PDB file of C-alpha atoms and ligand atoms in Angstrom:
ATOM      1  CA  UNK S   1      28.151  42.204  54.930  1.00 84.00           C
ATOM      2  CA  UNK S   2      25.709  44.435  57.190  1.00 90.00           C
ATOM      3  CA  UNK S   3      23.691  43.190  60.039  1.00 92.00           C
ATOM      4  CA  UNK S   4      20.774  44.293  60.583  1.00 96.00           C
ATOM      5  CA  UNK S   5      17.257  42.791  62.907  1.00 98.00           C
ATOM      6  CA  UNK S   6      13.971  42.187  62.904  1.00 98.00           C
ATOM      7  CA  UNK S   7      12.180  42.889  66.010  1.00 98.00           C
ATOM      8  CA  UNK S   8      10.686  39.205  66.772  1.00 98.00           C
ATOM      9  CA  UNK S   9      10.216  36.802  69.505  1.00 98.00           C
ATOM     10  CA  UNK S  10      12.301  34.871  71.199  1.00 98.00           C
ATOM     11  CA  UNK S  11      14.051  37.571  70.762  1.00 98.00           C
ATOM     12  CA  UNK S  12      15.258  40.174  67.336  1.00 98.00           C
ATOM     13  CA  UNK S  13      16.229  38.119  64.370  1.00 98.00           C
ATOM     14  CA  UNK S  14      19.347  39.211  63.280  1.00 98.00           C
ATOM     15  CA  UNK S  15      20.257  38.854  59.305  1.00 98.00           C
ATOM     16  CA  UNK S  16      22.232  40.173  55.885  1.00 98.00           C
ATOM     17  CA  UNK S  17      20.358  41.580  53.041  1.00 97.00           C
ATOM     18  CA  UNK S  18      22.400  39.008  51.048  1.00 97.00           C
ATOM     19  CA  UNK S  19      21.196  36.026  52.740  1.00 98.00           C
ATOM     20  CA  UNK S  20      18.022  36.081  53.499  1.00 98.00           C
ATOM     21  CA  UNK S  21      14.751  35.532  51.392  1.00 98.00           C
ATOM     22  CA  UNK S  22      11.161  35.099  51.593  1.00 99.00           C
ATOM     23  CA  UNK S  23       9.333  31.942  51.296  1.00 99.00           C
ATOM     24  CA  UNK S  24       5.655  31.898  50.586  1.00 99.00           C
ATOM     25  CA  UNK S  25       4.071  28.165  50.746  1.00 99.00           C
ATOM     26  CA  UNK S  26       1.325  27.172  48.717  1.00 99.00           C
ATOM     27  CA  UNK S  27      -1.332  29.772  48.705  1.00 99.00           C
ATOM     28  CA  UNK S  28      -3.278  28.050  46.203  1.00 98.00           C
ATOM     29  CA  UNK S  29      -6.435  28.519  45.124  1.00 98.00           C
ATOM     30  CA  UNK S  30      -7.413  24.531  46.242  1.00 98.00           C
ATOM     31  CA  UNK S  31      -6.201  25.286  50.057  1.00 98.00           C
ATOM     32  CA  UNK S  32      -7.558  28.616  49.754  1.00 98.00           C
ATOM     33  CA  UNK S  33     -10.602  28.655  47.912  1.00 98.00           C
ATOM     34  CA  UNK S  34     -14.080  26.929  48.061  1.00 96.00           C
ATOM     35  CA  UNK S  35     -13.716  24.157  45.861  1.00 94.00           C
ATOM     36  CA  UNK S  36     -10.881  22.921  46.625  1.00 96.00           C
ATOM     37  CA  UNK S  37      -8.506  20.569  48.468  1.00 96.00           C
ATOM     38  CA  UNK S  38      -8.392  21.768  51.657  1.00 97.00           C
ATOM     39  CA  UNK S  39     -12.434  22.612  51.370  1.00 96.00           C
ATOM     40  CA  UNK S  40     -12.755  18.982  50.443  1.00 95.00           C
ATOM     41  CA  UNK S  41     -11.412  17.361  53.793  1.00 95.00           C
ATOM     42  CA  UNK S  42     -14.385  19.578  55.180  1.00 95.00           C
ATOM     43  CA  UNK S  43     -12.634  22.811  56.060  1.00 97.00           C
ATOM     44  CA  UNK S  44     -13.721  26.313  56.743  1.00 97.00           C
ATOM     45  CA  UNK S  45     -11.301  28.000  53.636  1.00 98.00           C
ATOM     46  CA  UNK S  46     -12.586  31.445  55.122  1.00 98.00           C
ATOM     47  CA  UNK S  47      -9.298  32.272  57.481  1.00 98.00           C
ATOM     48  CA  UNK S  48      -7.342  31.388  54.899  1.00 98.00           C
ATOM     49  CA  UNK S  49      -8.738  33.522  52.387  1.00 98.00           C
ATOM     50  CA  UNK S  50      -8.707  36.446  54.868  1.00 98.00           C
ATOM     51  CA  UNK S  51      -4.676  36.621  54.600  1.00 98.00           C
ATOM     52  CA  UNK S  52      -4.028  37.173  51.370  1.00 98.00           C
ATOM     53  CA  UNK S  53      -4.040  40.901  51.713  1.00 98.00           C
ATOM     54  CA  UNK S  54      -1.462  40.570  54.428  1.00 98.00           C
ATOM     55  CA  UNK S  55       0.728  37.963  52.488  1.00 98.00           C
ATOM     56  CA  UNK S  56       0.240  40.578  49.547  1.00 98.00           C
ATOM     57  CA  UNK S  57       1.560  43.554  51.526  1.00 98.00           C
ATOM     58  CA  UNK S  58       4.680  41.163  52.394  1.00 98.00           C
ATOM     59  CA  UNK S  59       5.576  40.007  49.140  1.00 98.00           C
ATOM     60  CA  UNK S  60       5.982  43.562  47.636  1.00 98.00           C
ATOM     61  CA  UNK S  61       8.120  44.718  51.285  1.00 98.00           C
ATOM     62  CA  UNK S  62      10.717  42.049  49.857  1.00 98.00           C
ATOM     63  CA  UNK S  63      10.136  42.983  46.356  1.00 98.00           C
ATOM     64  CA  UNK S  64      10.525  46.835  47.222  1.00 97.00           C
ATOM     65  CA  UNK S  65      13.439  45.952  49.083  1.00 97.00           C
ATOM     66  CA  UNK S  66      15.023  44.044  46.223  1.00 97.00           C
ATOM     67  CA  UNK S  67      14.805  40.350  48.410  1.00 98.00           C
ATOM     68  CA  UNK S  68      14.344  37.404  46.681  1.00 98.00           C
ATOM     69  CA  UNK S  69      10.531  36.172  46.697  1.00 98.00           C
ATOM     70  CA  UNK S  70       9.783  32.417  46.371  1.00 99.00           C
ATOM     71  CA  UNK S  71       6.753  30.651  45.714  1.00 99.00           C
ATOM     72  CA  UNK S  72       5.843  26.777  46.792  1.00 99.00           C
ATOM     73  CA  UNK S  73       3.126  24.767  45.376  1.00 99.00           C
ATOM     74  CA  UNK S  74       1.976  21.319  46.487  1.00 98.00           C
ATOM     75  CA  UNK S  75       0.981  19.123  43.536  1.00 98.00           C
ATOM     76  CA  UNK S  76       1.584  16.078  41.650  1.00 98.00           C
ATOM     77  CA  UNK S  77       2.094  15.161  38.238  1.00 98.00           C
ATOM     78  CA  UNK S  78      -0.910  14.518  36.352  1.00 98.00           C
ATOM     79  CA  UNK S  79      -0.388  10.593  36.247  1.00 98.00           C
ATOM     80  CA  UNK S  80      -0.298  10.699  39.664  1.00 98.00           C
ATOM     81  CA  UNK S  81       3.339   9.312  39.626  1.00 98.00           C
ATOM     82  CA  UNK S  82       4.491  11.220  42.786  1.00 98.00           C
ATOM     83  CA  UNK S  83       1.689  10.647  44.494  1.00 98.00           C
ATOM     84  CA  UNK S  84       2.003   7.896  47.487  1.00 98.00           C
ATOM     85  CA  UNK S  85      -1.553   5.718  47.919  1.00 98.00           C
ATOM     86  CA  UNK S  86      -1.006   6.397  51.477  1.00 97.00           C
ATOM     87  CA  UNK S  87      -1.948  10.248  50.591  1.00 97.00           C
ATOM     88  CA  UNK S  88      -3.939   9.544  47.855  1.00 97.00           C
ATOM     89  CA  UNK S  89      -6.262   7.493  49.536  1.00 97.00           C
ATOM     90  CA  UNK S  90      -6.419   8.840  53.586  1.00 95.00           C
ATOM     91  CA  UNK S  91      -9.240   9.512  54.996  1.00 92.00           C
ATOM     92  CA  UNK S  92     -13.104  10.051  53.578  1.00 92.00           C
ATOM     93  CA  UNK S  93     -12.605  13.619  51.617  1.00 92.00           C
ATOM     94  CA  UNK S  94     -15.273  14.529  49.046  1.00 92.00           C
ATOM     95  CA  UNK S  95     -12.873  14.492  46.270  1.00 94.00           C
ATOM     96  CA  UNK S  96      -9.261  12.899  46.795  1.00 97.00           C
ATOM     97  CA  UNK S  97      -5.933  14.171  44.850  1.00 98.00           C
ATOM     98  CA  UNK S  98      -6.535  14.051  41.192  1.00 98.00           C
ATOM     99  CA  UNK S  99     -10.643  13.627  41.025  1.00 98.00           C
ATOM    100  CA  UNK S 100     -12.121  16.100  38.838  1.00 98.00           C
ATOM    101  CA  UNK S 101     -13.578  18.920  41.333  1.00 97.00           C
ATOM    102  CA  UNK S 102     -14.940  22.457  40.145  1.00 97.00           C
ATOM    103  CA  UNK S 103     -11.454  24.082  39.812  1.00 98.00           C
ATOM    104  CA  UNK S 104     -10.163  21.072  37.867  1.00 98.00           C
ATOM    105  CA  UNK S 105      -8.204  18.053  39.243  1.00 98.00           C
ATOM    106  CA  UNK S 106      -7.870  18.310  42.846  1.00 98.00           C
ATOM    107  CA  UNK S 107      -3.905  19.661  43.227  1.00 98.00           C
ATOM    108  CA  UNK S 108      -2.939  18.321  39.623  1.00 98.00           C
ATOM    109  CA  UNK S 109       0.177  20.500  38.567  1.00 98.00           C
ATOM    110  CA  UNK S 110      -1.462  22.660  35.749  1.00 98.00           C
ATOM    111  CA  UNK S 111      -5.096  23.066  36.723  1.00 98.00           C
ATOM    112  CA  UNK S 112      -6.910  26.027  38.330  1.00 98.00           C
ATOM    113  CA  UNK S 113      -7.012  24.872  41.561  1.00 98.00           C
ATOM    114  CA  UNK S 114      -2.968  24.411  41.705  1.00 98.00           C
ATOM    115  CA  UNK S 115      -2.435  28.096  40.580  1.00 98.00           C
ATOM    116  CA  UNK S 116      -1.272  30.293  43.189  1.00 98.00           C
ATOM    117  CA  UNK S 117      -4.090  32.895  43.966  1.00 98.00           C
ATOM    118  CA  UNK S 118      -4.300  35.447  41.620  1.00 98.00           C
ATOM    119  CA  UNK S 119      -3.390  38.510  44.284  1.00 98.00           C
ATOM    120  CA  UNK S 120       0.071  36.790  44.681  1.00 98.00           C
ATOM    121  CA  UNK S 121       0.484  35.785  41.639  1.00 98.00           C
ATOM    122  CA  UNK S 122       4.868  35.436  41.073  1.00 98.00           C
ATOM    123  CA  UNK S 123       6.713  37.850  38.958  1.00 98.00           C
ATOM    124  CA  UNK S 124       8.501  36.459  35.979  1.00 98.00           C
ATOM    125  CA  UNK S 125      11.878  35.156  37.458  1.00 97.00           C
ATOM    126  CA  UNK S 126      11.181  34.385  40.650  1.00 98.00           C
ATOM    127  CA  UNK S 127      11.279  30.792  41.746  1.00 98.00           C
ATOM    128  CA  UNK S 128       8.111  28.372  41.724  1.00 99.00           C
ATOM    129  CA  UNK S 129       8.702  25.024  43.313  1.00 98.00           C
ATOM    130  CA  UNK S 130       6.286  22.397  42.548  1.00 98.00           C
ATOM    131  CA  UNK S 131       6.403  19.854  46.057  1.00 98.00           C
ATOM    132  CA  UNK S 132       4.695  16.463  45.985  1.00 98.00           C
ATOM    133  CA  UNK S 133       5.135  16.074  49.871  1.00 98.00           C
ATOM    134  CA  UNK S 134       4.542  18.331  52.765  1.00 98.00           C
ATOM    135  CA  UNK S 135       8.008  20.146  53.292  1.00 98.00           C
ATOM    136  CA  UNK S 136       9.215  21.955  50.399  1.00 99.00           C
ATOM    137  CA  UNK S 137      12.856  20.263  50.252  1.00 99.00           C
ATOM    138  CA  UNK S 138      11.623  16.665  49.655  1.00 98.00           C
ATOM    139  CA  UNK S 139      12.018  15.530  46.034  1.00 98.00           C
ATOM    140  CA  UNK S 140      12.591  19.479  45.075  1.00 98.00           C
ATOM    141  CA  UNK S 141      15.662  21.206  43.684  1.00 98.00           C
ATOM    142  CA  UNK S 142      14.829  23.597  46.367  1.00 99.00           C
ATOM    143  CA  UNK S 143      18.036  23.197  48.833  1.00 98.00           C
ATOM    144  CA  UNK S 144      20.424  23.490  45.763  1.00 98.00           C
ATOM    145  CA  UNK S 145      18.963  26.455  44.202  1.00 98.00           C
ATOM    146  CA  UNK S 146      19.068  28.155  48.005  1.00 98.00           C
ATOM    147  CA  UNK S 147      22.506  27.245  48.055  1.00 98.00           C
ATOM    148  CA  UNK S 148      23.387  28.527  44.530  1.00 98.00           C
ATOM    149  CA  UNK S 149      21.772  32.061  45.713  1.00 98.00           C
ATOM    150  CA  UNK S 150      23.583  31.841  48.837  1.00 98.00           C
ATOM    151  CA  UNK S 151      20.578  32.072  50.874  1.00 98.00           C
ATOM    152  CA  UNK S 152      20.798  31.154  54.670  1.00 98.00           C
ATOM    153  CA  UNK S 153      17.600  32.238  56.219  1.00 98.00           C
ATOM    154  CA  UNK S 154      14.323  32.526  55.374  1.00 99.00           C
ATOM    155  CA  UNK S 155      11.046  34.150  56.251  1.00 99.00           C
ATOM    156  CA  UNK S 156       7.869  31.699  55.721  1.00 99.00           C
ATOM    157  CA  UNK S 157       4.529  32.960  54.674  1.00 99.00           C
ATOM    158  CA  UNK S 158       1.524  31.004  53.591  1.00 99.00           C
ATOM    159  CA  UNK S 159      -0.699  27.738  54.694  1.00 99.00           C
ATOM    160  CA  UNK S 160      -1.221  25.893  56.143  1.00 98.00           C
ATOM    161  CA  UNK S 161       1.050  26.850  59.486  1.00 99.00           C
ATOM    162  CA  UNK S 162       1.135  23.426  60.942  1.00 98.00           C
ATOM    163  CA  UNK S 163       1.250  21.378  58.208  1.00 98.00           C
ATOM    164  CA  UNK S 164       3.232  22.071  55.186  1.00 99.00           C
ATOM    165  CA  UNK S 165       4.936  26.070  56.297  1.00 99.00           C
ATOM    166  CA  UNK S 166       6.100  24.339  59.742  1.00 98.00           C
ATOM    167  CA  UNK S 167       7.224  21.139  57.839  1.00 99.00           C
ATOM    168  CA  UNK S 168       9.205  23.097  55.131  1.00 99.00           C
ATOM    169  CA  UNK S 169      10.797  25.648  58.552  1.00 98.00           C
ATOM    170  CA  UNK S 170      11.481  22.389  60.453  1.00 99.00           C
ATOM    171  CA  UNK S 171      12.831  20.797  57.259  1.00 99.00           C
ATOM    172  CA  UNK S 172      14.920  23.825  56.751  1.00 99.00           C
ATOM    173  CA  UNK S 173      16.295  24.630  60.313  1.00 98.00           C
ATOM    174  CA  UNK S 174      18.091  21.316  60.362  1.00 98.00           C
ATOM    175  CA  UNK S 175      19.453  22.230  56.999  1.00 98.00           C
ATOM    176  CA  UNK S 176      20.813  25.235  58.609  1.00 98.00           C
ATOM    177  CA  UNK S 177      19.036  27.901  57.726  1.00 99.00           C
ATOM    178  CA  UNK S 178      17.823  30.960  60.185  1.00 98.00           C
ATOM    179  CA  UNK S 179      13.571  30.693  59.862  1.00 99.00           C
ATOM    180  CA  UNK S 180      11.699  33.384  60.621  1.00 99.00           C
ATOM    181  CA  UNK S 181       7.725  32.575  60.222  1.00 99.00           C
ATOM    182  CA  UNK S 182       5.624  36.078  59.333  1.00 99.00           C
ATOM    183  CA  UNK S 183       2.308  35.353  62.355  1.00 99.00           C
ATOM    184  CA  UNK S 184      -0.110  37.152  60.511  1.00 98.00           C
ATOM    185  CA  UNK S 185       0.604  35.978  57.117  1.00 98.00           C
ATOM    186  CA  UNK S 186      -0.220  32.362  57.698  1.00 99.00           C
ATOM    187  CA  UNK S 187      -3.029  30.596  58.771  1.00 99.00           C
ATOM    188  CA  UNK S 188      -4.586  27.251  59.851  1.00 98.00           C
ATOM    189  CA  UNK S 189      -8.168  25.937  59.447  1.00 98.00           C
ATOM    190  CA  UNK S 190      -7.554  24.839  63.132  1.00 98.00           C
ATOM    191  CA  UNK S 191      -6.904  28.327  65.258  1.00 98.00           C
ATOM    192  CA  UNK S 192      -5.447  26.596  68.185  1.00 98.00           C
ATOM    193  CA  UNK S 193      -3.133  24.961  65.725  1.00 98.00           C
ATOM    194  CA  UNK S 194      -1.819  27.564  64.211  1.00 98.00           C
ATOM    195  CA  UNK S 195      -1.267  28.695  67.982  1.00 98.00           C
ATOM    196  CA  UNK S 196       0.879  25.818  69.027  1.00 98.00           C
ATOM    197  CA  UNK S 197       2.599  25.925  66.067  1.00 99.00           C
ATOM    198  CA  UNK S 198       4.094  29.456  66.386  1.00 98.00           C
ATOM    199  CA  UNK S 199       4.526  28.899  70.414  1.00 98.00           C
ATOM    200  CA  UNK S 200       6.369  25.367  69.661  1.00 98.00           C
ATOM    201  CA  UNK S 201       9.211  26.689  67.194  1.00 98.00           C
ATOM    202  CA  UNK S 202      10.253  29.487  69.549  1.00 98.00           C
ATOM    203  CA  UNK S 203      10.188  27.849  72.937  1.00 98.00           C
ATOM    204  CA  UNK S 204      13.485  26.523  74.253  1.00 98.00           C
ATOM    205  CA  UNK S 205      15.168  29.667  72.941  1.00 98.00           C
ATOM    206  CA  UNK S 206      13.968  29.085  68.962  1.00 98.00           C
ATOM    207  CA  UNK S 207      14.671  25.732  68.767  1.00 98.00           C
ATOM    208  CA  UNK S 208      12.571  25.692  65.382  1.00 98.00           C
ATOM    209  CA  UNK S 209      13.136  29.751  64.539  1.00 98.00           C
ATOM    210  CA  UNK S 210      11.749  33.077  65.253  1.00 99.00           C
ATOM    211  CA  UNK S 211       8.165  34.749  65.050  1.00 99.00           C
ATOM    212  CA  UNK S 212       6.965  38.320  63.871  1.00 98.00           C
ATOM    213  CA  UNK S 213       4.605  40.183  62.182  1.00 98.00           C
ATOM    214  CA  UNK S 214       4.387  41.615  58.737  1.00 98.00           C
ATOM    215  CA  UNK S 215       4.623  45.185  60.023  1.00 98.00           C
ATOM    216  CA  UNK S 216       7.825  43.940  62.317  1.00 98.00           C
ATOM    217  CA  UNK S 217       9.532  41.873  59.102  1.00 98.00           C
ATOM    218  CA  UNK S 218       8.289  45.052  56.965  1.00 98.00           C
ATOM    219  CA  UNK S 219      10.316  47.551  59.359  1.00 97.00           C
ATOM    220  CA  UNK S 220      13.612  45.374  59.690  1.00 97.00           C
ATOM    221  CA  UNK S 221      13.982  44.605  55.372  1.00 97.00           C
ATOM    222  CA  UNK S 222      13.296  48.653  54.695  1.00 92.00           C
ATOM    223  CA  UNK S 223      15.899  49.641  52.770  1.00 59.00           C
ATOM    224  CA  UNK S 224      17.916  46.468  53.275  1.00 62.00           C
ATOM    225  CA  UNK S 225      19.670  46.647  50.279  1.00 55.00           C
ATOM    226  CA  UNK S 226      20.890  50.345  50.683  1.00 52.00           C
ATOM    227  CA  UNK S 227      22.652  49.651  54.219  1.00 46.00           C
TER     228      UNK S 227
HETATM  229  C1  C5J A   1      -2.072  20.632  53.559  1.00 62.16           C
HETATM  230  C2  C5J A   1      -0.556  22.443  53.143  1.00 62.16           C
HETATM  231  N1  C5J A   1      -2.584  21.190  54.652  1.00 62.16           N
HETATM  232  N2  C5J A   1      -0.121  23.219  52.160  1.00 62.16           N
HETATM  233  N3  C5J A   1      -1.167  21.278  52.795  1.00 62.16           N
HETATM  234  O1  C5J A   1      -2.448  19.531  53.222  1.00 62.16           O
HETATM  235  O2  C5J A   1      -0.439  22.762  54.305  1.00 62.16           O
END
């Protein structure tokens, strides 16, 4: 097994072409779109929108390269069955989790607004996990079908960065896994978020994982699998 590194802060992210995929967390057209959930709890969706280009551009560097590309989508079942009252019923949105909104039920597995956007729409065969909670190993196959790839670190793209992408890197980093988060393919509705979120995991050495950006993550996986 080759190492090779990523040029990333705190410092270069070292890794094996066998071990190491890319994670891209819900970019869904109800966090990303006007419509939707996240433009329900009164949220600009505009930043959000702007990335997709970028989260485009790394999806096909790991799909050139021959890395595994997997997808995340927060939802619940259409009985609402998965869904806690606690979430369900937070706060004062327009629409809550399962009301009828104009891309369908608001992140009901199934409708519109629970597709991933069409730009980054997953290839046949790669893996989709549906997530009912936050981090994308709670009450997911997710940590056994890493293991049964023999995946060990991961690079996180999508939204939002402080809520579900740093919940799934936290959840993962005390699984074990290396976590590399791509800066310029995820975004926040809250810029100073986003921020803290990216200066928090790699203070104290990493202590959640490394940061880079696309071109940086881009550069390091080139050719990967022909080292
Ligand atoms: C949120 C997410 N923000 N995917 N979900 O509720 O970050």
């Amino acid at each position: 097994m080759t190492t090779q590194t990523i040029g990333a802060a705190p410092f270069d992210f070292p890794f094996a072409a066998e071990e190491i995929a890319l994670i891209v967390i819900d970019m869904q057209r109800d966090f990303v779109e006007p419509g939707g959930f996240g433009a329900s709890l009164g949220n600009d969706v505009s930043r959000l929108l702007a990335i997709v280009p970028t989260v485009a551009r790394l999806i096909d560097g790991f799909r050139a390269a021959r890395l595994p590309v997997l997808h995340t989508r927060e939802c619940h079942r259409p009985d609402l069955s998965d869904c806690p009252p606690a979430k369900r019923l937070r706060g004062a949105p327009s629409l809550r989790i399962g009301d009828d909104g104009p891309m369908g039920r608001i992140l009901i597995a199934g409708e519109p607004g629970a597709e991933i956007v069409p730009e980054l729409v997953p290839l046949p065969g790669e893996t989709v996990i549906d997530k009912p909670g936050k981090g994308a190993f709670y009450a997911t196959g997710l940590g056994d079908i890493l293991a049964a790839r023999g995946i060990r670190q991961l690079v996180f793209a999508g939204v939002t960065t402080e809520v579900c992408v740093q919940t799934t890197m936290r959840e993962a980093n005390d699984r074990g896994y290396d976590c590399l988060l791509a800066t310029d393919a995820t975004e926040s509705y809250f810029p100073a978020f986003k921020a803290a979120t990216v200066e928090m995991i790699t203070a104290q050495g990493g202590i959640v994982g490394w940061a880079a950006t696309t071109d940086a993550i881009l550069a390091g996986i080139g050719g990967a699998r022909d080292a």
